[in-house]
PDB file of N, CA and C in Angstrom:
ATOM      1  N   MET A  14     -14.525  -1.343 -12.496  1.00 87.00           N
ATOM      2  CA  MET A  14     -13.873  -1.395 -11.231  1.00 87.00           C
ATOM      3  C   MET A  14     -12.738  -2.430 -11.242  1.00 87.00           C
ATOM      4  N   ILE A  15     -11.639  -2.071 -10.601  1.00 92.00           N
ATOM      5  CA  ILE A  15     -10.474  -2.937 -10.459  1.00 92.00           C
ATOM      6  C   ILE A  15     -10.227  -3.140  -8.988  1.00 92.00           C
ATOM      7  N   LYS A  16     -10.141  -4.410  -8.559  1.00 95.00           N
ATOM      8  CA  LYS A  16      -9.754  -4.669  -7.255  1.00 95.00           C
ATOM      9  C   LYS A  16      -8.276  -5.204  -7.253  1.00 95.00           C
ATOM     10  N   THR A  17      -7.501  -4.952  -6.178  1.00 95.00           N
ATOM     11  CA  THR A  17      -6.123  -5.253  -6.119  1.00 95.00           C
ATOM     12  C   THR A  17      -5.774  -5.913  -4.852  1.00 95.00           C
ATOM     13  N   GLY A  18      -4.689  -6.723  -4.932  1.00 96.00           N
ATOM     14  CA  GLY A  18      -4.096  -7.356  -3.800  1.00 96.00           C
ATOM     15  C   GLY A  18      -2.600  -7.267  -3.975  1.00 96.00           C
ATOM     16  N   LEU A  19      -1.830  -6.998  -2.880  1.00 94.00           N
ATOM     17  CA  LEU A  19      -0.369  -6.835  -2.968  1.00 94.00           C
ATOM     18  C   LEU A  19       0.340  -7.905  -2.199  1.00 94.00           C
ATOM     19  N   GLY A  20       1.424  -8.446  -2.803  1.00 95.00           N
ATOM     20  CA  GLY A  20       2.174  -9.447  -2.106  1.00 95.00           C
ATOM     21  C   GLY A  20       3.631  -8.994  -2.252  1.00 95.00           C
ATOM     22  N   ILE A  21       4.448  -9.158  -1.203  1.00 93.00           N
ATOM     23  CA  ILE A  21       5.846  -8.763  -1.195  1.00 93.00           C
ATOM     24  C   ILE A  21       6.599  -9.885  -0.385  1.00 93.00           C
ATOM     25  N   SER A  22       7.760 -10.338  -0.949  1.00 93.00           N
ATOM     26  CA  SER A  22       8.605 -11.152  -0.187  1.00 93.00           C
ATOM     27  C   SER A  22      10.086 -10.781  -0.411  1.00 93.00           C
ATOM     28  N   ASP A  23      10.807 -10.859   0.688  1.00 90.00           N
ATOM     29  CA  ASP A  23      12.240 -10.667   0.640  1.00 90.00           C
ATOM     30  C   ASP A  23      13.055 -11.898   0.905  1.00 90.00           C
ATOM     31  N   ASN A  24      12.398 -13.070   0.767  1.00 94.00           N
ATOM     32  CA  ASN A  24      13.034 -14.351   0.930  1.00 94.00           C
ATOM     33  C   ASN A  24      14.249 -14.445  -0.048  1.00 94.00           C
ATOM     34  N   ILE A  25      15.353 -14.901   0.514  1.00 91.00           N
ATOM     35  CA  ILE A  25      16.581 -14.987  -0.401  1.00 91.00           C
ATOM     36  C   ILE A  25      16.567 -16.213  -1.307  1.00 91.00           C
ATOM     37  N   ASP A  26      15.620 -17.135  -1.037  1.00 94.00           N
ATOM     38  CA  ASP A  26      15.382 -18.283  -2.004  1.00 94.00           C
ATOM     39  C   ASP A  26      14.374 -17.660  -3.024  1.00 94.00           C
ATOM     40  N   PHE A  27      14.841 -17.474  -4.239  1.00 92.00           N
ATOM     41  CA  PHE A  27      14.018 -16.782  -5.275  1.00 92.00           C
ATOM     42  C   PHE A  27      12.746 -17.466  -5.582  1.00 92.00           C
ATOM     43  N   ARG A  28      12.703 -18.824  -5.545  1.00 95.00           N
ATOM     44  CA  ARG A  28      11.486 -19.560  -5.849  1.00 95.00           C
ATOM     45  C   ARG A  28      10.497 -19.269  -4.699  1.00 95.00           C
ATOM     46  N   LYS A  29      10.956 -19.447  -3.478  1.00 97.00           N
ATOM     47  CA  LYS A  29      10.048 -19.186  -2.340  1.00 97.00           C
ATOM     48  C   LYS A  29       9.590 -17.696  -2.322  1.00 97.00           C
ATOM     49  N   ALA A  30      10.470 -16.804  -2.688  1.00 94.00           N
ATOM     50  CA  ALA A  30      10.060 -15.373  -2.665  1.00 94.00           C
ATOM     51  C   ALA A  30       8.870 -15.185  -3.703  1.00 94.00           C
ATOM     52  N   GLY A  31       8.949 -15.778  -4.842  1.00 94.00           N
ATOM     53  CA  GLY A  31       7.803 -15.705  -5.774  1.00 94.00           C
ATOM     54  C   GLY A  31       6.563 -16.335  -5.253  1.00 94.00           C
ATOM     55  N   GLU A  32       6.695 -17.478  -4.632  1.00 97.00           N
ATOM     56  CA  GLU A  32       5.578 -18.196  -4.081  1.00 97.00           C
ATOM     57  C   GLU A  32       4.934 -17.448  -2.965  1.00 97.00           C
ATOM     58  N   GLU A  33       5.692 -16.863  -2.082  1.00 97.00           N
ATOM     59  CA  GLU A  33       5.216 -16.156  -0.911  1.00 97.00           C
ATOM     60  C   GLU A  33       4.490 -14.878  -1.335  1.00 97.00           C
ATOM     61  N   ALA A  34       5.102 -14.127  -2.337  1.00 96.00           N
ATOM     62  CA  ALA A  34       4.488 -12.931  -2.761  1.00 96.00           C
ATOM     63  C   ALA A  34       3.220 -13.152  -3.519  1.00 96.00           C
ATOM     64  N   ALA A  35       3.107 -14.253  -4.307  1.00 97.00           N
ATOM     65  CA  ALA A  35       1.862 -14.537  -5.045  1.00 97.00           C
ATOM     66  C   ALA A  35       0.822 -14.914  -4.026  1.00 97.00           C
ATOM     67  N   LYS A  36       1.106 -15.765  -3.027  1.00 97.00           N
ATOM     68  CA  LYS A  36       0.142 -16.187  -1.997  1.00 97.00           C
ATOM     69  C   LYS A  36      -0.424 -14.900  -1.258  1.00 97.00           C
ATOM     70  N   GLU A  37       0.514 -14.101  -0.814  1.00 97.00           N
ATOM     71  CA  GLU A  37       0.105 -12.876  -0.122  1.00 97.00           C
ATOM     72  C   GLU A  37      -0.808 -11.968  -0.903  1.00 97.00           C
ATOM     73  N   ALA A  38      -0.465 -11.856  -2.304  1.00 97.00           N
ATOM     74  CA  ALA A  38      -1.305 -11.044  -3.160  1.00 97.00           C
ATOM     75  C   ALA A  38      -2.729 -11.619  -3.333  1.00 97.00           C
ATOM     76  N   ILE A  39      -2.832 -12.889  -3.443  1.00 96.00           N
ATOM     77  CA  ILE A  39      -4.109 -13.592  -3.687  1.00 96.00           C
ATOM     78  C   ILE A  39      -4.916 -13.431  -2.330  1.00 96.00           C
ATOM     79  N   GLN A  40      -4.208 -13.597  -1.195  1.00 97.00           N
ATOM     80  CA  GLN A  40      -4.886 -13.462   0.079  1.00 97.00           C
ATOM     81  C   GLN A  40      -5.395 -12.054   0.299  1.00 97.00           C
ATOM     82  N   ASP A  41      -4.572 -11.050  -0.039  1.00 96.00           N
ATOM     83  CA  ASP A  41      -4.980  -9.650   0.060  1.00 96.00           C
ATOM     84  C   ASP A  41      -6.107  -9.328  -0.896  1.00 96.00           C
ATOM     85  N   LEU A  42      -6.181  -9.890  -1.937  1.00 97.00           N
ATOM     86  CA  LEU A  42      -7.263  -9.718  -2.926  1.00 97.00           C
ATOM     87  C   LEU A  42      -8.560 -10.426  -2.559  1.00 97.00           C
ATOM     88  N   SER A  43      -8.358 -11.560  -1.830  1.00 95.00           N
ATOM     89  CA  SER A  43      -9.555 -12.337  -1.397  1.00 95.00           C
ATOM     90  C   SER A  43     -10.296 -13.073  -2.420  1.00 95.00           C
ATOM     91  N   GLU A  44      -9.763 -13.202  -3.612  1.00 93.00           N
ATOM     92  CA  GLU A  44     -10.408 -13.964  -4.647  1.00 93.00           C
ATOM     93  C   GLU A  44      -9.296 -14.201  -5.752  1.00 93.00           C
ATOM     94  N   THR A  45      -9.680 -15.090  -6.746  1.00 92.00           N
ATOM     95  CA  THR A  45      -8.734 -15.368  -7.801  1.00 92.00           C
ATOM     96  C   THR A  45      -8.517 -14.249  -8.749  1.00 92.00           C
ATOM     97  N   PRO A  46      -7.238 -13.822  -8.892  1.00 95.00           N
ATOM     98  CA  PRO A  46      -7.018 -12.676  -9.748  1.00 95.00           C
ATOM     99  C   PRO A  46      -7.192 -13.002 -11.272  1.00 95.00           C
ATOM    100  N   ASP A  47      -7.350 -11.989 -12.092  1.00 94.00           N
ATOM    101  CA  ASP A  47      -7.378 -12.064 -13.529  1.00 94.00           C
ATOM    102  C   ASP A  47      -5.990 -11.930 -14.089  1.00 94.00           C
ATOM    103  N   LEU A  48      -5.104 -11.200 -13.332  1.00 94.00           N
ATOM    104  CA  LEU A  48      -3.826 -10.839 -13.893  1.00 94.00           C
ATOM    105  C   LEU A  48      -2.852 -10.562 -12.714  1.00 94.00           C
ATOM    106  N   PHE A  49      -1.580 -11.019 -12.870  1.00 94.00           N
ATOM    107  CA  PHE A  49      -0.555 -10.622 -11.924  1.00 94.00           C
ATOM    108  C   PHE A  49       0.414  -9.634 -12.621  1.00 94.00           C
ATOM    109  N   LEU A  50       0.704  -8.557 -12.004  1.00 93.00           N
ATOM    110  CA  LEU A  50       1.780  -7.605 -12.373  1.00 93.00           C
ATOM    111  C   LEU A  50       2.946  -7.946 -11.394  1.00 93.00           C
ATOM    112  N   VAL A  51       4.140  -8.281 -11.940  1.00 92.00           N
ATOM    113  CA  VAL A  51       5.217  -8.789 -11.129  1.00 92.00           C
ATOM    114  C   VAL A  51       6.460  -7.824 -11.387  1.00 92.00           C
ATOM    115  N   ALA A  52       7.101  -7.505 -10.245  1.00 88.00           N
ATOM    116  CA  ALA A  52       8.409  -6.690 -10.384  1.00 88.00           C
ATOM    117  C   ALA A  52       9.331  -7.373  -9.365  1.00 88.00           C
ATOM    118  N   MET A  53      10.660  -7.463  -9.841  1.00 87.00           N
ATOM    119  CA  MET A  53      11.661  -7.954  -8.977  1.00 87.00           C
ATOM    120  C   MET A  53      12.958  -7.286  -9.281  1.00 87.00           C
ATOM    121  N   PRO A  54      13.973  -7.217  -8.342  1.00 82.00           N
ATOM    122  CA  PRO A  54      15.196  -6.559  -8.575  1.00 82.00           C
ATOM    123  C   PRO A  54      16.006  -7.040  -9.707  1.00 82.00           C
ATOM    124  N   PHE A  55      16.763  -6.246 -10.449  1.00 81.00           N
ATOM    125  CA  PHE A  55      17.619  -6.639 -11.365  1.00 81.00           C
ATOM    126  C   PHE A  55      18.741  -7.554 -10.790  1.00 81.00           C
ATOM    127  N   GLY A  56      19.006  -8.718 -11.409  1.00 77.00           N
ATOM    128  CA  GLY A  56      20.012  -9.595 -10.845  1.00 77.00           C
ATOM    129  C   GLY A  56      19.327 -10.846 -10.131  1.00 77.00           C
ATOM    130  N   PHE A  57      18.067 -10.738  -9.841  1.00 76.00           N
ATOM    131  CA  PHE A  57      17.381 -11.894  -9.313  1.00 76.00           C
ATOM    132  C   PHE A  57      17.290 -13.019 -10.302  1.00 76.00           C
ATOM    133  N   ASP A  58      17.221 -14.185  -9.949  1.00 82.00           N
ATOM    134  CA  ASP A  58      16.989 -15.372 -10.771  1.00 82.00           C
ATOM    135  C   ASP A  58      15.564 -15.375 -11.111  1.00 82.00           C
ATOM    136  N   SER A  59      15.169 -14.647 -12.145  1.00 86.00           N
ATOM    137  CA  SER A  59      13.714 -14.383 -12.488  1.00 86.00           C
ATOM    138  C   SER A  59      13.086 -15.731 -12.810  1.00 86.00           C
ATOM    139  N   SER A  60      13.705 -16.734 -13.437  1.00 91.00           N
ATOM    140  CA  SER A  60      13.127 -18.002 -13.745  1.00 91.00           C
ATOM    141  C   SER A  60      12.648 -18.689 -12.497  1.00 91.00           C
ATOM    142  N   GLN A  61      13.459 -18.649 -11.414  1.00 93.00           N
ATOM    143  CA  GLN A  61      13.105 -19.306 -10.160  1.00 93.00           C
ATOM    144  C   GLN A  61      11.872 -18.517  -9.513  1.00 93.00           C
ATOM    145  N   ALA A  62      11.917 -17.197  -9.470  1.00 92.00           N
ATOM    146  CA  ALA A  62      10.820 -16.421  -8.931  1.00 92.00           C
ATOM    147  C   ALA A  62       9.549 -16.661  -9.727  1.00 92.00           C
ATOM    148  N   LEU A  63       9.659 -16.770 -11.039  1.00 91.00           N
ATOM    149  CA  LEU A  63       8.411 -17.048 -11.844  1.00 91.00           C
ATOM    150  C   LEU A  63       7.901 -18.419 -11.614  1.00 91.00           C
ATOM    151  N   ALA A  64       8.819 -19.373 -11.396  1.00 94.00           N
ATOM    152  CA  ALA A  64       8.409 -20.723 -11.064  1.00 94.00           C
ATOM    153  C   ALA A  64       7.671 -20.784  -9.817  1.00 94.00           C
ATOM    154  N   GLY A  65       8.066 -19.955  -8.811  1.00 95.00           N
ATOM    155  CA  GLY A  65       7.352 -19.895  -7.516  1.00 95.00           C
ATOM    156  C   GLY A  65       6.015 -19.306  -7.577  1.00 95.00           C
ATOM    157  N   ILE A  66       5.892 -18.301  -8.458  1.00 94.00           N
ATOM    158  CA  ILE A  66       4.660 -17.659  -8.648  1.00 94.00           C
ATOM    159  C   ILE A  66       3.700 -18.690  -9.440  1.00 94.00           C
ATOM    160  N   SER A  67       4.171 -19.268 -10.437  1.00 93.00           N
ATOM    161  CA  SER A  67       3.394 -20.236 -11.207  1.00 93.00           C
ATOM    162  C   SER A  67       2.955 -21.503 -10.356  1.00 93.00           C
ATOM    163  N   SER A  68       3.683 -21.832  -9.348  1.00 95.00           N
ATOM    164  CA  SER A  68       3.346 -22.957  -8.568  1.00 95.00           C
ATOM    165  C   SER A  68       2.058 -22.613  -7.681  1.00 95.00           C
ATOM    166  N   VAL A  69       1.871 -21.396  -7.421  1.00 91.00           N
ATOM    167  CA  VAL A  69       0.672 -20.994  -6.689  1.00 91.00           C
ATOM    168  C   VAL A  69      -0.515 -20.649  -7.556  1.00 91.00           C
ATOM    169  N   ALA A  70      -0.324 -20.182  -8.772  1.00 84.00           N
ATOM    170  CA  ALA A  70      -1.383 -19.854  -9.637  1.00 84.00           C
ATOM    171  C   ALA A  70      -1.032 -20.014 -11.102  1.00 84.00           C
ATOM    172  N   ASP A  71      -0.971 -21.213 -11.523  1.00 74.00           N
ATOM    173  CA  ASP A  71      -0.430 -21.634 -12.872  1.00 74.00           C
ATOM    174  C   ASP A  71      -1.241 -21.000 -14.038  1.00 74.00           C
ATOM    175  N   ASN A  72      -2.509 -20.775 -13.872  1.00 86.00           N
ATOM    176  CA  ASN A  72      -3.323 -20.311 -15.007  1.00 86.00           C
ATOM    177  C   ASN A  72      -3.607 -18.833 -15.067  1.00 86.00           C
ATOM    178  N   ILE A  73      -2.960 -18.085 -14.154  1.00 90.00           N
ATOM    179  CA  ILE A  73      -3.089 -16.639 -14.066  1.00 90.00           C
ATOM    180  C   ILE A  73      -2.084 -15.965 -14.991  1.00 90.00           C
ATOM    181  N   PRO A  74      -2.481 -15.157 -16.028  1.00 91.00           N
ATOM    182  CA  PRO A  74      -1.561 -14.509 -16.845  1.00 91.00           C
ATOM    183  C   PRO A  74      -0.709 -13.467 -15.937  1.00 91.00           C
ATOM    184  N   LEU A  75       0.487 -13.299 -16.425  1.00 89.00           N
ATOM    185  CA  LEU A  75       1.314 -12.273 -15.701  1.00 89.00           C
ATOM    186  C   LEU A  75       2.122 -11.388 -16.611  1.00 89.00           C
ATOM    187  N   ALA A  76       2.482 -10.250 -16.189  1.00 90.00           N
ATOM    188  CA  ALA A  76       3.312  -9.326 -16.902  1.00 90.00           C
ATOM    189  C   ALA A  76       4.208  -8.654 -15.909  1.00 90.00           C
ATOM    190  N   GLY A  77       5.347  -8.173 -16.406  1.00 88.00           N
ATOM    191  CA  GLY A  77       6.187  -7.457 -15.486  1.00 88.00           C
ATOM    192  C   GLY A  77       7.655  -7.498 -15.900  1.00 88.00           C
ATOM    193  N   GLY A  78       8.536  -7.241 -15.004  1.00 81.00           N
ATOM    194  CA  GLY A  78       9.936  -7.232 -15.324  1.00 81.00           C
ATOM    195  C   GLY A  78      10.766  -6.836 -14.130  1.00 81.00           C
ATOM    196  N   THR A  79      12.004  -6.474 -14.359  1.00 78.00           N
ATOM    197  CA  THR A  79      12.832  -6.016 -13.266  1.00 78.00           C
ATOM    198  C   THR A  79      12.661  -4.514 -13.041  1.00 78.00           C
ATOM    199  N   ALA A  80      12.793  -4.157 -11.758  1.00 71.00           N
ATOM    200  CA  ALA A  80      12.672  -2.830 -11.317  1.00 71.00           C
ATOM    201  C   ALA A  80      14.022  -2.263 -10.949  1.00 71.00           C
ATOM    202  N   GLY A  81      14.573  -1.496 -11.788  1.00 70.00           N
ATOM    203  CA  GLY A  81      15.940  -1.012 -11.683  1.00 70.00           C
ATOM    204  C   GLY A  81      16.057  -0.069 -10.427  1.00 70.00           C
ATOM    205  N   TRP A  82      15.044   0.634 -10.091  1.00 72.00           N
ATOM    206  CA  TRP A  82      15.172   1.580  -9.019  1.00 72.00           C
ATOM    207  C   TRP A  82      14.148   1.211  -7.870  1.00 72.00           C
ATOM    208  N   GLY A  83      13.561   0.170  -7.916  1.00 71.00           N
ATOM    209  CA  GLY A  83      12.581  -0.202  -6.822  1.00 71.00           C
ATOM    210  C   GLY A  83      11.170  -0.034  -7.256  1.00 71.00           C
ATOM    211  N   VAL A  84      10.271  -0.493  -6.438  1.00 73.00           N
ATOM    212  CA  VAL A  84       8.802  -0.396  -6.681  1.00 73.00           C
ATOM    213  C   VAL A  84       8.216   0.407  -5.571  1.00 73.00           C
ATOM    214  N   ILE A  85       7.380   1.346  -5.924  1.00 71.00           N
ATOM    215  CA  ILE A  85       6.796   2.231  -4.867  1.00 71.00           C
ATOM    216  C   ILE A  85       5.408   1.582  -4.552  1.00 71.00           C
ATOM    217  N   THR A  86       5.200   1.233  -3.280  1.00 76.00           N
ATOM    218  CA  THR A  86       3.969   0.609  -2.813  1.00 76.00           C
ATOM    219  C   THR A  86       3.448   1.395  -1.591  1.00 76.00           C
ATOM    220  N   HIS A  87       2.227   1.055  -1.184  1.00 75.00           N
ATOM    221  CA  HIS A  87       1.766   1.732   0.038  1.00 75.00           C
ATOM    222  C   HIS A  87       2.430   1.144   1.287  1.00 75.00           C
ATOM    223  N   LYS A  88       3.289   0.135   1.119  1.00 78.00           N
ATOM    224  CA  LYS A  88       4.187  -0.387   2.171  1.00 78.00           C
ATOM    225  C   LYS A  88       5.566   0.111   2.078  1.00 78.00           C
ATOM    226  N   GLY A  89       5.771   1.145   1.255  1.00 72.00           N
ATOM    227  CA  GLY A  89       7.117   1.752   1.076  1.00 72.00           C
ATOM    228  C   GLY A  89       7.765   1.280  -0.237  1.00 72.00           C
ATOM    229  N   ILE A  90       8.971   1.822  -0.382  1.00 72.00           N
ATOM    230  CA  ILE A  90       9.759   1.488  -1.549  1.00 72.00           C
ATOM    231  C   ILE A  90      10.436   0.160  -1.445  1.00 72.00           C
ATOM    232  N   LYS A  91      10.150  -0.715  -2.379  1.00 72.00           N
ATOM    233  CA  LYS A  91      10.795  -2.096  -2.315  1.00 72.00           C
ATOM    234  C   LYS A  91      11.825  -2.204  -3.377  1.00 72.00           C
ATOM    235  N   GLU A  92      13.107  -2.324  -2.892  1.00 70.00           N
ATOM    236  CA  GLU A  92      14.202  -2.390  -3.864  1.00 70.00           C
ATOM    237  C   GLU A  92      14.803  -3.827  -4.014  1.00 70.00           C
ATOM    238  N   LYS A  93      14.609  -4.670  -3.042  1.00 81.00           N
ATOM    239  CA  LYS A  93      15.242  -6.026  -3.045  1.00 81.00           C
ATOM    240  C   LYS A  93      14.262  -7.170  -2.852  1.00 81.00           C
ATOM    241  N   GLU A  94      12.961  -6.892  -3.153  1.00 86.00           N
ATOM    242  CA  GLU A  94      11.982  -7.841  -2.946  1.00 86.00           C
ATOM    243  C   GLU A  94      11.226  -8.189  -4.253  1.00 86.00           C
ATOM    244  N   VAL A  95      10.617  -9.394  -4.186  1.00 91.00           N
ATOM    245  CA  VAL A  95       9.625  -9.757  -5.289  1.00 91.00           C
ATOM    246  C   VAL A  95       8.309  -9.103  -4.917  1.00 91.00           C
ATOM    247  N   VAL A  96       7.733  -8.355  -5.827  1.00 91.00           N
ATOM    248  CA  VAL A  96       6.435  -7.689  -5.600  1.00 91.00           C
ATOM    249  C   VAL A  96       5.408  -8.217  -6.654  1.00 91.00           C
ATOM    250  N   VAL A  97       4.262  -8.678  -6.123  1.00 94.00           N
ATOM    251  CA  VAL A  97       3.269  -9.207  -6.958  1.00 94.00           C
ATOM    252  C   VAL A  97       2.018  -8.370  -6.717  1.00 94.00           C
ATOM    253  N   LEU A  98       1.390  -7.807  -7.778  1.00 94.00           N
ATOM    254  CA  LEU A  98       0.120  -7.131  -7.596  1.00 94.00           C
ATOM    255  C   LEU A  98      -0.877  -7.918  -8.358  1.00 94.00           C
ATOM    256  N   ALA A  99      -1.865  -8.429  -7.606  1.00 96.00           N
ATOM    257  CA  ALA A  99      -2.952  -9.232  -8.133  1.00 96.00           C
ATOM    258  C   ALA A  99      -4.148  -8.308  -8.556  1.00 96.00           C
ATOM    259  N   LEU A 100      -4.614  -8.414  -9.734  1.00 95.00           N
ATOM    260  CA  LEU A 100      -5.716  -7.620 -10.259  1.00 95.00           C
ATOM    261  C   LEU A 100      -6.917  -8.366 -10.642  1.00 95.00           C
ATOM    262  N   LYS A 101      -8.090  -7.882 -10.230  1.00 96.00           N
ATOM    263  CA  LYS A 101      -9.418  -8.520 -10.629  1.00 96.00           C
ATOM    264  C   LYS A 101     -10.187  -7.433 -11.319  1.00 96.00           C
ATOM    265  N   PHE A 102     -10.581  -7.691 -12.479  1.00 94.00           N
ATOM    266  CA  PHE A 102     -11.405  -6.668 -13.297  1.00 94.00           C
ATOM    267  C   PHE A 102     -12.868  -7.096 -13.337  1.00 94.00           C
ATOM    268  N   LYS A 103     -13.707  -6.007 -13.214  1.00 90.00           N
ATOM    269  CA  LYS A 103     -15.161  -6.321 -13.322  1.00 90.00           C
ATOM    270  C   LYS A 103     -15.640  -6.433 -14.810  1.00 90.00           C
ATOM    271  N   LYS A 104     -15.136  -5.542 -15.606  1.00 83.00           N
ATOM    272  CA  LYS A 104     -15.600  -5.435 -16.983  1.00 83.00           C
ATOM    273  C   LYS A 104     -14.575  -5.733 -18.055  1.00 83.00           C
ATOM    274  N   ILE A 105     -13.416  -6.107 -17.656  1.00 82.00           N
ATOM    275  CA  ILE A 105     -12.346  -6.462 -18.589  1.00 82.00           C
ATOM    276  C   ILE A 105     -12.060  -7.998 -18.558  1.00 82.00           C
ATOM    277  N   LYS A 106     -11.890  -8.600 -19.633  1.00 79.00           N
ATOM    278  CA  LYS A 106     -11.512  -9.979 -19.742  1.00 79.00           C
ATOM    279  C   LYS A 106     -10.064 -10.066 -20.214  1.00 79.00           C
ATOM    280  N   ILE A 107      -9.225 -10.732 -19.435  1.00 75.00           N
ATOM    281  CA  ILE A 107      -7.784 -10.969 -19.825  1.00 75.00           C
ATOM    282  C   ILE A 107      -7.684 -12.334 -20.342  1.00 75.00           C
ATOM    283  N   GLN A 108      -6.951 -12.451 -21.494  1.00 72.00           N
ATOM    284  CA  GLN A 108      -6.674 -13.760 -22.067  1.00 72.00           C
ATOM    285  C   GLN A 108      -5.382 -13.803 -22.753  1.00 72.00           C
ATOM    286  N   VAL A 109      -4.669 -14.923 -22.783  1.00 72.00           N
ATOM    287  CA  VAL A 109      -3.477 -15.091 -23.439  1.00 72.00           C
ATOM    288  C   VAL A 109      -3.673 -15.684 -24.844  1.00 72.00           C
ATOM    289  N   VAL A 110      -3.129 -15.164 -25.879  1.00 69.00           N
ATOM    290  CA  VAL A 110      -3.321 -15.697 -27.177  1.00 69.00           C
ATOM    291  C   VAL A 110      -1.991 -16.094 -27.798  1.00 69.00           C
TER     292      VAL A 110
END
C-alpha cells in the first residue's frame, strides 16, 4: 500500500514555495513521508525551492525535476507552481546510498 499527500505552492519566492508545498504535502499525508517527488517549472531557481523543501524535512529523500508542460494533479494542471508529492510505503524501504 502507498499513501500520498499533495502540496502545491505558487509563491513567487522560490524558497517559500518549496517550504509551503512540502508542509502541505506532509499535512495532507498526515505522517512523515518516506519519499518526496518534486516538480517545478523550467526556469525556477530550483536550488532555492529545494532549500525550502529541505528546511521542512531535511532527512526525507527526494526525486524529481522540472516539468516542461506542467503537472497533472487532482487539483488541476499546475504549470507555474512547485508541486510536492509525499509518499509513504507500507512494504518498501527507501534509502539513499
